[in-house]
Amino acid sequence: MADPTGFLKFEREEPKKKPKEERLHSWGEVYADVDPGERNEQVRKQASRCMDCGIPFCHSGGSGCPLGNLIPEWNDLVRRGDWAAASDRLHATNNFPEFTGKLCPAPCEAGCVLSISPLSGGPVAIKRVEATIADQSWEAGYVQPQVAEVSSGRRVAVVGSGPAGLAAAQQLTRAGHEVTVFERDDRLGGLLRYGIPEFKMEKKVLDRRLAQLRKEGTKFVTGCEVGVDLSVADLRAQYDAVVLAVGALRGRDDTTTPGRDLAGIHLAMEHLVPANKFVEGDGPPSIDAKGKHVVIIGGGDTGADSYGTATRQGALSVTQLDQYPIPPTTRDDARSPWPTWPYILRTYPAHEEAGERKFAVAVKRFVGDSAGRVKAVELQQVKVQKDPATGRREVIPVSDEVETLPADLVLLAIGFEGVEEMPLLDGLGLSLTKRGTLSCGADWQTETPGVFVCGDAHRGASLVVWAIAEGRSVANAVDAYLTGASDLPAPVHPTALPLAVI
């Protein structure tokens, strides 16, 4: 059993980071290299803080992990030093724990019983334990291809190679189906490849997992836009089922602020993709922050990714703007009671390195030079409120005072509006919902028979852990569609939502 007093013996401890100067001059991951033996011993102590609660909210789909990761089980196995068994239990519910261990914001930690009170010293460092199990699994050779013993004779096409598509593909391949993943980009991985900067997850982590999928029998086709390079008619003729995991990459733009048409103002993804391609060895990026004053509009993950990318490119200054007031540093039980995801200030490693953040501000206008390029932004203090009549969000200036910031490059990181328009959808007879997503029934099947959807294309822009959970679940539905029944796990229902206060 777990050590019920472990959290009293050991403090929560995050992994050590490299020095800031070293990080700013490197695209490598921000965390310091540690001898595996020393790393494992540190993490064993962290795992000892888990009490194996009678009701483990950490792996509840509503308040913790939508994958249903067996967190108390592998915490105790790590505490006892049984890394092989911990790897088995972790991989039983998660195809790609190295992705979630590095990229997931860890709703499991928000649902940890030790999150109820700060007097506990903070939640178990679940994300760190997970990442270490994944690292140890690769280092010790626990991760091996799982090749199906019997072929079903059925063929499945997965469109999109992000975490949802890869999870669906791996599950279906292991079930004995012949799976081909189509990716329109030149490399596999979707946002894992071109949206996530190298300093958050080095792409060798993605590549080694892709190698496992290939050895299991999954086939991949890159540089192929289905509906253009491969017709919808040929797709349907060649495959018994189709899984749409095309993401929700249609970026939200700002079309109302004066000066938006000036050169030098871009959506954040227009900056991140070429920056990631540069790190892959594809030559200088088309949008470079070197020697520029950079202003990032939007306070979320994508904004932080652009922030860290700009500083590494050699920006003169980086300023990130958020319309909302600065959040509290500790959970406000009235606003986000345990075990819901807490509304608190989240500081990413990039924020510790350089630049600054401004809260409760909005751009009044973009200011251009004589050549039509942006040279500054004018800011006003604002408050965000709901219109009592319409319920719509309004951004209201609270002062006439205007602050001017130099800005040679402005990046809009204000969210995503849903699935991009594409010939594939027209060819399949599918239309988007008001939320910009693709709808499905309880069996993950769209209105077009034999065509399924999962991940951000179904849910809207969300977390990597939800993408993997939906990919696993859609694999169960496709397997049942093709064979009449399925033993594959299905951790989430299409209508599942995280627990929240509304």
Coordinates of C-alpha atoms in Angstrom, one line a residue:
M1 CA 0.0 0.0 0.0
A2 CA 1.0 3.6 -0.3
D3 CA 2.8 5.6 2.4
P4 CA 0.0 7.7 4.0
T5 CA 2.6 10.0 5.6
G6 CA 4.8 10.4 2.5
F7 CA 3.6 14.0 1.9
L8 CA 4.7 14.9 5.5
K9 CA 8.2 13.5 4.8
F10 CA 8.9 15.0 1.4
E11 CA 8.2 18.4 -0.1
R12 CA 6.8 18.8 -3.6
E13 CA 9.8 19.4 -5.9
E14 CA 9.8 20.3 -9.5
P15 CA 12.6 19.3 -11.9
K16 CA 15.6 21.7 -12.0
K17 CA 15.8 24.0 -15.1
K18 CA 18.9 25.0 -17.0
P19 CA 20.3 28.5 -16.3
K20 CA 18.3 31.2 -18.0
E21 CA 21.2 32.4 -20.2
E22 CA 21.8 28.8 -21.4
R23 CA 18.1 28.4 -22.3
L24 CA 18.0 31.7 -24.2
H25 CA 20.8 30.5 -26.5
S26 CA 19.5 27.0 -27.1
W27 CA 16.4 25.4 -28.6
G28 CA 16.8 22.4 -26.4
E29 CA 14.4 21.5 -23.6
V30 CA 14.5 23.9 -20.6
Y31 CA 15.1 21.2 -17.9
A32 CA 18.5 20.3 -16.7
D33 CA 20.1 17.0 -17.6
V34 CA 20.2 14.8 -14.6
D35 CA 21.9 11.4 -14.1
P36 CA 19.0 8.8 -14.5
G37 CA 19.8 7.2 -11.2
E38 CA 19.7 10.5 -9.3
R39 CA 16.5 11.5 -11.3
N40 CA 14.8 8.2 -10.4
E41 CA 15.6 8.6 -6.7
Q42 CA 14.2 12.1 -6.6
V43 CA 11.0 11.0 -8.3
R44 CA 10.6 8.0 -6.0
K45 CA 10.3 10.5 -3.2
Q46 CA 7.8 12.6 -5.1
A47 CA 5.7 9.4 -5.8
S48 CA 5.8 8.6 -2.1
R49 CA 3.7 11.7 -1.4
C50 CA 0.7 10.0 -3.0
M51 CA -1.7 8.6 -0.4
D52 CA -3.6 6.2 -2.7
C53 CA -6.9 8.0 -1.8
G54 CA -10.0 6.1 -1.4
I55 CA -11.6 8.2 -4.1
P56 CA -8.8 9.2 -6.5
F57 CA -10.0 12.4 -8.1
C58 CA -6.7 12.6 -10.0
H59 CA -7.8 9.9 -12.4
S60 CA -11.4 10.9 -12.6
G61 CA -12.4 12.0 -16.1
G62 CA -14.4 14.9 -14.9
S63 CA -12.0 16.4 -12.4
G64 CA -8.6 14.8 -13.3
C65 CA -7.3 12.8 -16.1
P66 CA -9.7 12.1 -19.0
L67 CA -7.5 9.1 -20.0
G68 CA -8.2 7.5 -16.6
N69 CA -4.5 7.1 -15.9
L70 CA -4.1 4.8 -13.0
I71 CA -2.1 7.4 -11.1
P72 CA -2.1 6.0 -7.5
E73 CA -1.1 2.6 -8.9
W74 CA 2.0 3.7 -10.8
N75 CA 2.9 6.2 -8.1
D76 CA 3.2 3.3 -5.6
L77 CA 5.1 1.2 -8.1
V78 CA 7.6 4.0 -8.5
R79 CA 7.9 4.4 -4.8
R80 CA 8.8 0.7 -4.6
G81 CA 11.2 1.1 -7.5
D82 CA 9.3 -1.3 -9.8
W83 CA 9.8 0.8 -12.9
A84 CA 8.8 -2.0 -15.3
A85 CA 5.4 -2.5 -13.7
A86 CA 4.9 1.2 -13.5
S87 CA 5.6 1.4 -17.2
D88 CA 3.0 -1.3 -17.9
R89 CA 0.3 0.4 -15.8
L90 CA 1.0 3.8 -17.4
H91 CA 1.0 2.5 -21.0
A92 CA -2.2 0.6 -20.2
T93 CA -4.1 3.8 -20.4
N94 CA -1.9 6.2 -22.3
N95 CA -0.3 5.6 -25.7
F96 CA 2.1 8.5 -25.4
P97 CA 3.0 9.4 -21.8
E98 CA 6.1 11.2 -22.9
F99 CA 3.9 13.7 -24.7
T100 CA 1.5 14.3 -21.8
G101 CA 4.4 14.2 -19.3
K102 CA 6.0 17.2 -21.1
L103 CA 3.0 19.1 -22.5
C104 CA -0.2 18.4 -20.4
P105 CA -1.0 21.1 -17.9
A106 CA -1.9 18.3 -15.5
P107 CA -5.6 18.5 -14.5
C108 CA -4.7 15.4 -12.4
E109 CA -2.7 17.6 -10.1
A110 CA -5.5 20.1 -9.7
G111 CA -7.7 17.1 -8.7
C112 CA -5.1 15.7 -6.2
V113 CA -6.4 15.6 -2.6
L114 CA -3.3 17.4 -1.5
S115 CA -4.5 20.4 -3.6
I116 CA -7.3 21.0 -1.2
S117 CA -5.1 23.0 1.2
P118 CA -1.8 24.8 0.7
L119 CA -0.8 23.5 4.1
S120 CA -0.2 20.1 2.4
G121 CA 2.7 21.5 0.5
G122 CA 1.0 21.2 -2.8
P123 CA -0.2 18.3 -4.9
V124 CA 1.8 15.2 -5.8
A125 CA 4.2 16.0 -8.7
I126 CA 2.2 13.6 -10.9
K127 CA 3.3 15.1 -14.2
R128 CA 7.0 14.7 -13.2
V129 CA 6.4 11.1 -12.1
E130 CA 4.7 10.4 -15.4
A131 CA 7.5 11.9 -17.5
T132 CA 10.1 10.0 -15.6
I133 CA 8.3 6.7 -16.0
A134 CA 8.2 7.4 -19.8
D135 CA 11.9 8.3 -19.9
Q136 CA 12.8 5.2 -17.9
S137 CA 10.6 3.1 -20.1
W138 CA 12.6 4.1 -23.2
E139 CA 16.0 3.9 -21.5
A140 CA 15.4 0.4 -20.1
G141 CA 13.9 -0.9 -23.3
Y142 CA 10.4 -1.5 -21.9
V143 CA 8.8 0.2 -24.9
Q144 CA 8.6 -2.4 -27.7
P145 CA 6.4 -2.7 -30.8
Q146 CA 3.1 -4.5 -30.2
V147 CA 2.4 -6.3 -33.5
A148 CA -1.1 -7.7 -34.0
E149 CA -1.1 -11.5 -34.3
V150 CA -4.2 -11.7 -36.6
S151 CA -5.2 -9.3 -39.4
S152 CA -8.8 -8.3 -39.7
G153 CA -8.5 -7.6 -43.4
R154 CA -10.1 -4.2 -42.9
R155 CA -8.5 -0.9 -43.9
V156 CA -8.7 2.4 -42.0
A157 CA -7.6 5.8 -43.1
V158 CA -6.7 8.4 -40.4
V159 CA -6.5 11.9 -41.7
G160 CA -4.2 13.9 -39.5
S161 CA -1.1 12.9 -37.5
G162 CA -1.5 14.9 -34.3
P163 CA -1.9 13.1 -30.9
A164 CA -5.6 12.1 -31.6
G165 CA -4.8 10.7 -35.0
L166 CA -1.7 8.9 -33.8
A167 CA -3.5 7.4 -30.8
A168 CA -6.4 6.1 -33.0
A169 CA -4.0 4.7 -35.5
Q170 CA -1.9 2.8 -32.9
Q171 CA -4.9 1.3 -31.2
L172 CA -6.5 0.2 -34.5
T173 CA -3.2 -1.2 -35.8
R174 CA -2.8 -3.2 -32.7
A175 CA -6.4 -4.5 -33.1
G176 CA -5.3 -6.0 -36.5
H177 CA -6.6 -3.4 -38.9
E178 CA -4.5 -2.0 -41.8
V179 CA -4.1 1.7 -40.9
T180 CA -2.7 4.5 -43.1
V181 CA -2.2 8.0 -41.6
F182 CA -2.4 10.9 -44.1
E183 CA -0.7 14.1 -43.2
R184 CA -0.7 17.2 -45.5
D185 CA 2.5 18.6 -44.0
D186 CA 5.9 17.4 -45.0
R187 CA 6.5 15.8 -41.6
L188 CA 4.4 13.9 -39.1
G189 CA 3.0 15.1 -35.8
G190 CA 0.6 18.0 -36.4
L191 CA 0.9 20.6 -33.7
L192 CA 3.3 18.3 -31.8
R193 CA 5.7 18.9 -34.7
Y194 CA 5.1 22.5 -35.8
G195 CA 3.1 24.1 -33.0
I196 CA 5.0 23.0 -29.9
P197 CA 8.5 24.6 -29.7
E198 CA 11.6 22.4 -29.3
F199 CA 12.2 23.9 -25.9
K200 CA 9.0 22.3 -24.6
M201 CA 9.4 19.0 -26.3
E202 CA 12.4 18.0 -28.5
K203 CA 11.2 16.3 -31.7
K204 CA 13.3 13.3 -31.1
V205 CA 10.7 12.3 -28.5
L206 CA 8.1 12.3 -31.2
D207 CA 10.3 10.6 -33.8
R208 CA 11.1 7.6 -31.6
R209 CA 7.3 7.0 -30.9
L210 CA 6.6 7.3 -34.7
A211 CA 9.3 4.6 -35.2
Q212 CA 7.4 2.3 -32.9
L213 CA 4.1 2.9 -34.8
R214 CA 5.9 2.0 -38.1
K215 CA 7.3 -1.2 -36.7
E216 CA 3.8 -2.2 -35.5
G217 CA 2.5 -1.8 -39.0
T218 CA 1.0 1.7 -39.2
K219 CA 1.6 3.3 -42.6
F220 CA 2.2 7.0 -43.1
V221 CA 1.8 9.3 -46.1
T222 CA 3.1 12.8 -45.8
G223 CA 2.6 15.8 -48.1
C224 CA -0.9 14.5 -49.0
E225 CA -4.0 16.7 -48.6
V226 CA -6.9 14.3 -48.7
G227 CA -9.6 15.8 -50.9
V228 CA -7.0 17.3 -53.2
D229 CA -4.0 15.0 -53.7
L230 CA -6.2 12.0 -52.9
S231 CA -9.8 12.3 -54.0
V232 CA -12.6 11.6 -51.6
A233 CA -14.0 9.0 -54.0
D234 CA -10.7 7.1 -54.0
L235 CA -10.5 7.5 -50.2
R236 CA -13.9 5.9 -49.7
A237 CA -13.2 3.2 -52.3
Q238 CA -9.9 2.1 -50.7
Y239 CA -10.8 2.2 -47.0
D240 CA -13.5 0.6 -44.9
A241 CA -13.6 3.5 -42.4
V242 CA -12.2 7.0 -42.2
V243 CA -11.1 8.8 -39.0
L244 CA -10.9 12.6 -39.2
A245 CA -8.3 14.0 -36.8
V246 CA -7.7 17.2 -38.7
G247 CA -7.4 19.5 -35.7
A248 CA -8.9 23.0 -35.2
L249 CA -6.3 25.2 -36.7
R250 CA -8.4 28.1 -37.9
G251 CA -6.8 30.9 -35.9
R252 CA -8.9 33.7 -34.4
D253 CA -8.0 37.0 -35.9
D254 CA -8.6 40.6 -34.8
T255 CA -10.4 42.4 -37.6
T256 CA -11.7 45.4 -35.7
T257 CA -8.7 47.1 -34.2
P258 CA -7.5 50.0 -36.4
G259 CA -4.2 49.3 -38.2
R260 CA -4.7 45.5 -38.4
D261 CA -3.8 45.5 -42.1
L262 CA -0.2 46.8 -41.4
A263 CA 2.7 44.6 -42.3
G264 CA 4.3 42.9 -39.4
I265 CA 1.1 41.7 -37.7
H266 CA 0.6 38.0 -37.9
L267 CA -1.3 35.1 -36.3
A268 CA 0.9 33.3 -33.8
M269 CA 0.9 30.1 -35.8
E270 CA 2.4 31.9 -38.8
H271 CA 5.4 32.6 -36.5
L272 CA 5.6 29.2 -34.7
V273 CA 5.5 27.0 -37.8
P274 CA 8.5 28.4 -39.7
A275 CA 10.4 28.7 -36.4
N276 CA 9.9 25.0 -35.8
K277 CA 10.9 24.2 -39.4
F278 CA 14.1 26.2 -38.9
V279 CA 14.9 24.0 -35.9
E280 CA 14.2 21.0 -38.1
G281 CA 16.9 22.3 -40.5
D282 CA 14.7 23.9 -43.2
G283 CA 16.5 27.2 -43.3
P284 CA 15.8 30.7 -42.0
P285 CA 12.2 31.4 -40.8
S286 CA 10.0 33.7 -42.9
I287 CA 8.9 35.6 -39.8
D288 CA 11.9 36.3 -37.4
A289 CA 11.9 38.2 -34.2
K290 CA 15.6 38.9 -34.3
G291 CA 16.4 42.5 -33.5
K292 CA 12.7 43.4 -33.1
H293 CA 10.4 44.7 -30.4
V294 CA 7.7 41.9 -30.2
V295 CA 4.2 42.3 -28.8
I296 CA 2.2 39.1 -28.2
I297 CA -1.6 39.5 -27.8
G298 CA -3.1 36.7 -25.8
G299 CA -2.2 35.2 -22.5
G300 CA -2.5 31.4 -23.1
D301 CA -0.3 28.6 -24.1
T302 CA 0.2 29.6 -27.7
G303 CA 1.2 33.1 -26.5
A304 CA 3.8 31.6 -24.2
D305 CA 5.1 29.4 -27.0
S306 CA 5.5 32.5 -29.2
Y307 CA 7.1 34.4 -26.2
G308 CA 9.8 31.7 -25.7
T309 CA 10.4 31.4 -29.5
A310 CA 10.8 35.2 -29.9
T311 CA 13.4 35.5 -27.1
R312 CA 15.4 32.6 -28.6
Q313 CA 15.3 34.3 -32.0
G314 CA 17.0 37.4 -30.4
A315 CA 14.1 39.8 -30.0
L316 CA 15.1 43.2 -28.5
S317 CA 12.0 43.0 -26.2
V318 CA 9.0 40.8 -25.7
T319 CA 5.8 42.0 -24.2
Q320 CA 2.7 39.7 -23.7
L321 CA -0.7 41.4 -23.3
D322 CA -3.7 39.9 -21.5
Q323 CA -7.1 41.6 -21.4
Y324 CA -7.9 40.0 -18.0
P325 CA -6.6 41.2 -14.6
I326 CA -3.7 39.3 -13.2
P327 CA -5.0 36.1 -11.6
P328 CA -4.4 35.2 -8.0
T329 CA -1.4 33.1 -7.1
T330 CA -3.5 30.6 -5.0
R331 CA -6.9 29.0 -5.7
D332 CA -10.0 31.1 -5.0
D333 CA -12.5 28.5 -3.7
A334 CA -15.4 30.8 -4.5
R335 CA -14.4 30.9 -8.2
S336 CA -12.8 27.5 -8.8
P337 CA -13.3 25.2 -5.8
W338 CA -11.3 21.9 -5.6
P339 CA -11.2 19.7 -7.6
T340 CA -11.9 21.9 -10.6
W341 CA -9.1 23.5 -12.7
P342 CA -8.0 26.5 -10.6
Y343 CA -8.0 30.0 -12.0
I344 CA -4.5 31.1 -10.9
L345 CA -1.5 32.9 -12.4
R346 CA 0.5 30.4 -14.5
T347 CA 4.1 31.3 -15.2
Y348 CA 5.8 29.3 -17.9
P349 CA 9.6 28.9 -18.1
A350 CA 9.6 31.4 -21.0
H351 CA 8.2 34.1 -18.7
E352 CA 11.2 33.6 -16.3
E353 CA 13.8 34.1 -19.0
A354 CA 13.1 37.6 -20.4
G355 CA 10.4 40.1 -21.4
E356 CA 7.3 41.1 -19.4
R357 CA 3.6 40.6 -19.2
K358 CA 0.9 43.2 -18.9
F359 CA -2.6 42.5 -17.6
A360 CA -6.0 44.2 -18.0
V361 CA -4.9 46.0 -21.2
A362 CA -6.0 45.9 -24.8
V363 CA -4.7 47.4 -28.0
K364 CA -6.5 50.6 -29.0
R365 CA -4.8 50.8 -32.4
F366 CA -1.8 49.6 -34.3
V367 CA 0.5 52.4 -35.4
G368 CA 2.4 52.2 -38.7
D369 CA 5.3 53.9 -40.3
S370 CA 5.5 55.5 -43.8
A371 CA 6.2 52.1 -45.4
G372 CA 3.0 50.6 -44.0
R373 CA 4.7 48.5 -41.4
V374 CA 3.7 48.3 -37.7
K375 CA 6.0 50.3 -35.5
A376 CA 4.0 50.6 -32.2
V377 CA 0.8 49.7 -30.4
E378 CA -1.3 52.0 -28.3
L379 CA -2.7 50.3 -25.1
Q380 CA -5.6 51.2 -22.8
Q381 CA -6.5 49.8 -19.4
V382 CA -9.7 47.7 -19.8
K383 CA -12.1 45.4 -18.0
V384 CA -13.9 42.4 -19.4
Q385 CA -17.5 41.9 -18.6
K386 CA -20.7 40.3 -19.9
D387 CA -23.4 42.4 -21.6
P388 CA -26.4 41.7 -19.3
A389 CA -28.7 41.8 -22.3
T390 CA -26.9 39.6 -24.7
G391 CA -24.5 37.7 -22.5
R392 CA -21.7 38.5 -24.8
R393 CA -18.2 39.3 -23.6
E394 CA -17.3 43.0 -23.8
V395 CA -13.9 44.7 -23.4
I396 CA -14.5 48.1 -21.9
P397 CA -11.8 50.8 -21.5
V398 CA -11.6 52.1 -17.9
S399 CA -9.3 55.0 -18.6
D400 CA -8.6 57.5 -21.4
E401 CA -4.9 57.2 -20.8
V402 CA -2.9 55.6 -23.6
E403 CA 0.4 53.8 -23.3
T404 CA 2.5 53.4 -26.5
L405 CA 4.8 50.4 -26.9
P406 CA 7.3 49.9 -29.7
A407 CA 6.3 47.0 -31.8
D408 CA 8.1 45.8 -35.0
L409 CA 6.4 42.4 -34.8
V410 CA 2.9 41.7 -33.4
L411 CA 1.7 38.2 -32.9
L412 CA -2.0 37.4 -32.3
A413 CA -2.4 34.4 -30.0
I414 CA -6.1 34.9 -29.2
G415 CA -7.3 31.3 -29.8
F416 CA -8.7 29.1 -32.5
E417 CA -12.1 29.3 -34.2
G418 CA -12.3 25.6 -35.2
V419 CA -11.7 23.3 -38.2
E420 CA -10.3 24.9 -41.3
E421 CA -12.5 24.9 -44.4
M422 CA -11.2 22.1 -46.7
P423 CA -12.3 20.2 -49.8
L424 CA -12.3 16.9 -47.8
L425 CA -15.3 18.1 -45.7
D426 CA -17.2 19.2 -48.8
G427 CA -16.5 15.9 -50.5
L428 CA -17.7 13.9 -47.5
G429 CA -20.8 16.1 -47.2
L430 CA -19.9 17.4 -43.8
S431 CA -20.5 20.9 -42.4
L432 CA -19.2 22.6 -39.3
T433 CA -21.2 23.4 -36.2
K434 CA -21.6 26.9 -34.9
R435 CA -18.5 26.2 -32.8
G436 CA -16.5 25.4 -35.9
T437 CA -16.2 21.7 -35.1
L438 CA -17.5 18.5 -36.6
S439 CA -20.4 16.8 -34.7
C440 CA -20.8 13.1 -34.2
G441 CA -23.1 10.6 -32.5
A442 CA -22.6 8.5 -29.4
D443 CA -20.5 6.1 -31.6
W444 CA -18.1 8.9 -32.7
Q445 CA -19.6 8.6 -36.3
T446 CA -20.4 11.7 -38.3
E447 CA -23.5 12.1 -40.4
T448 CA -21.6 10.3 -43.2
P449 CA -21.6 6.6 -42.5
G450 CA -18.2 5.1 -41.9
V451 CA -16.6 8.5 -41.2
F452 CA -15.6 9.2 -37.6
V453 CA -14.1 12.2 -35.9
C454 CA -11.9 12.8 -32.8
G455 CA -9.6 15.3 -31.1
D456 CA -9.7 19.0 -31.6
A457 CA -11.8 18.6 -34.8
H458 CA -14.6 17.3 -32.6
R459 CA -13.9 19.1 -29.3
G460 CA -12.3 22.3 -30.4
A461 CA -8.9 23.4 -29.4
S462 CA -8.1 21.5 -26.2
L463 CA -5.4 19.6 -24.3
V464 CA -3.1 16.9 -25.6
V465 CA -4.5 14.5 -22.9
W466 CA -8.1 15.0 -24.3
A467 CA -6.8 14.4 -27.8
I468 CA -5.3 11.1 -26.9
A469 CA -8.4 10.1 -24.9
E470 CA -10.6 10.8 -27.9
G471 CA -8.2 9.0 -30.2
R472 CA -8.4 5.9 -28.0
S473 CA -12.2 6.2 -27.8
V474 CA -12.7 6.6 -31.5
A475 CA -10.6 3.5 -32.1
N476 CA -13.0 1.5 -30.0
A477 CA -15.9 2.8 -32.1
V478 CA -14.2 2.1 -35.4
D479 CA -13.2 -1.4 -34.3
A480 CA -16.8 -2.2 -33.3
Y481 CA -18.0 -0.7 -36.6
L482 CA -15.7 -3.0 -38.6
T483 CA -16.0 -6.2 -36.5
G484 CA -19.3 -5.9 -34.6
A485 CA -17.6 -5.6 -31.1
S486 CA -14.5 -4.2 -29.6
D487 CA -12.3 -4.9 -26.5
L488 CA -10.3 -1.6 -27.0
P489 CA -10.7 0.9 -24.2
A490 CA -12.9 3.9 -24.6
P491 CA -12.0 6.4 -21.8
V492 CA -14.3 9.2 -22.8
H493 CA -17.8 9.7 -24.3
P494 CA -18.2 12.2 -27.1
T495 CA -20.2 14.5 -24.8
A496 CA -17.7 14.3 -21.9
L497 CA -16.7 17.6 -20.4
P498 CA -14.3 18.5 -17.5
L499 CA -15.9 19.5 -14.2
A500 CA -16.3 23.2 -14.0
V501 CA -18.2 26.0 -12.2
I502 CA -20.5 27.9 -14.5

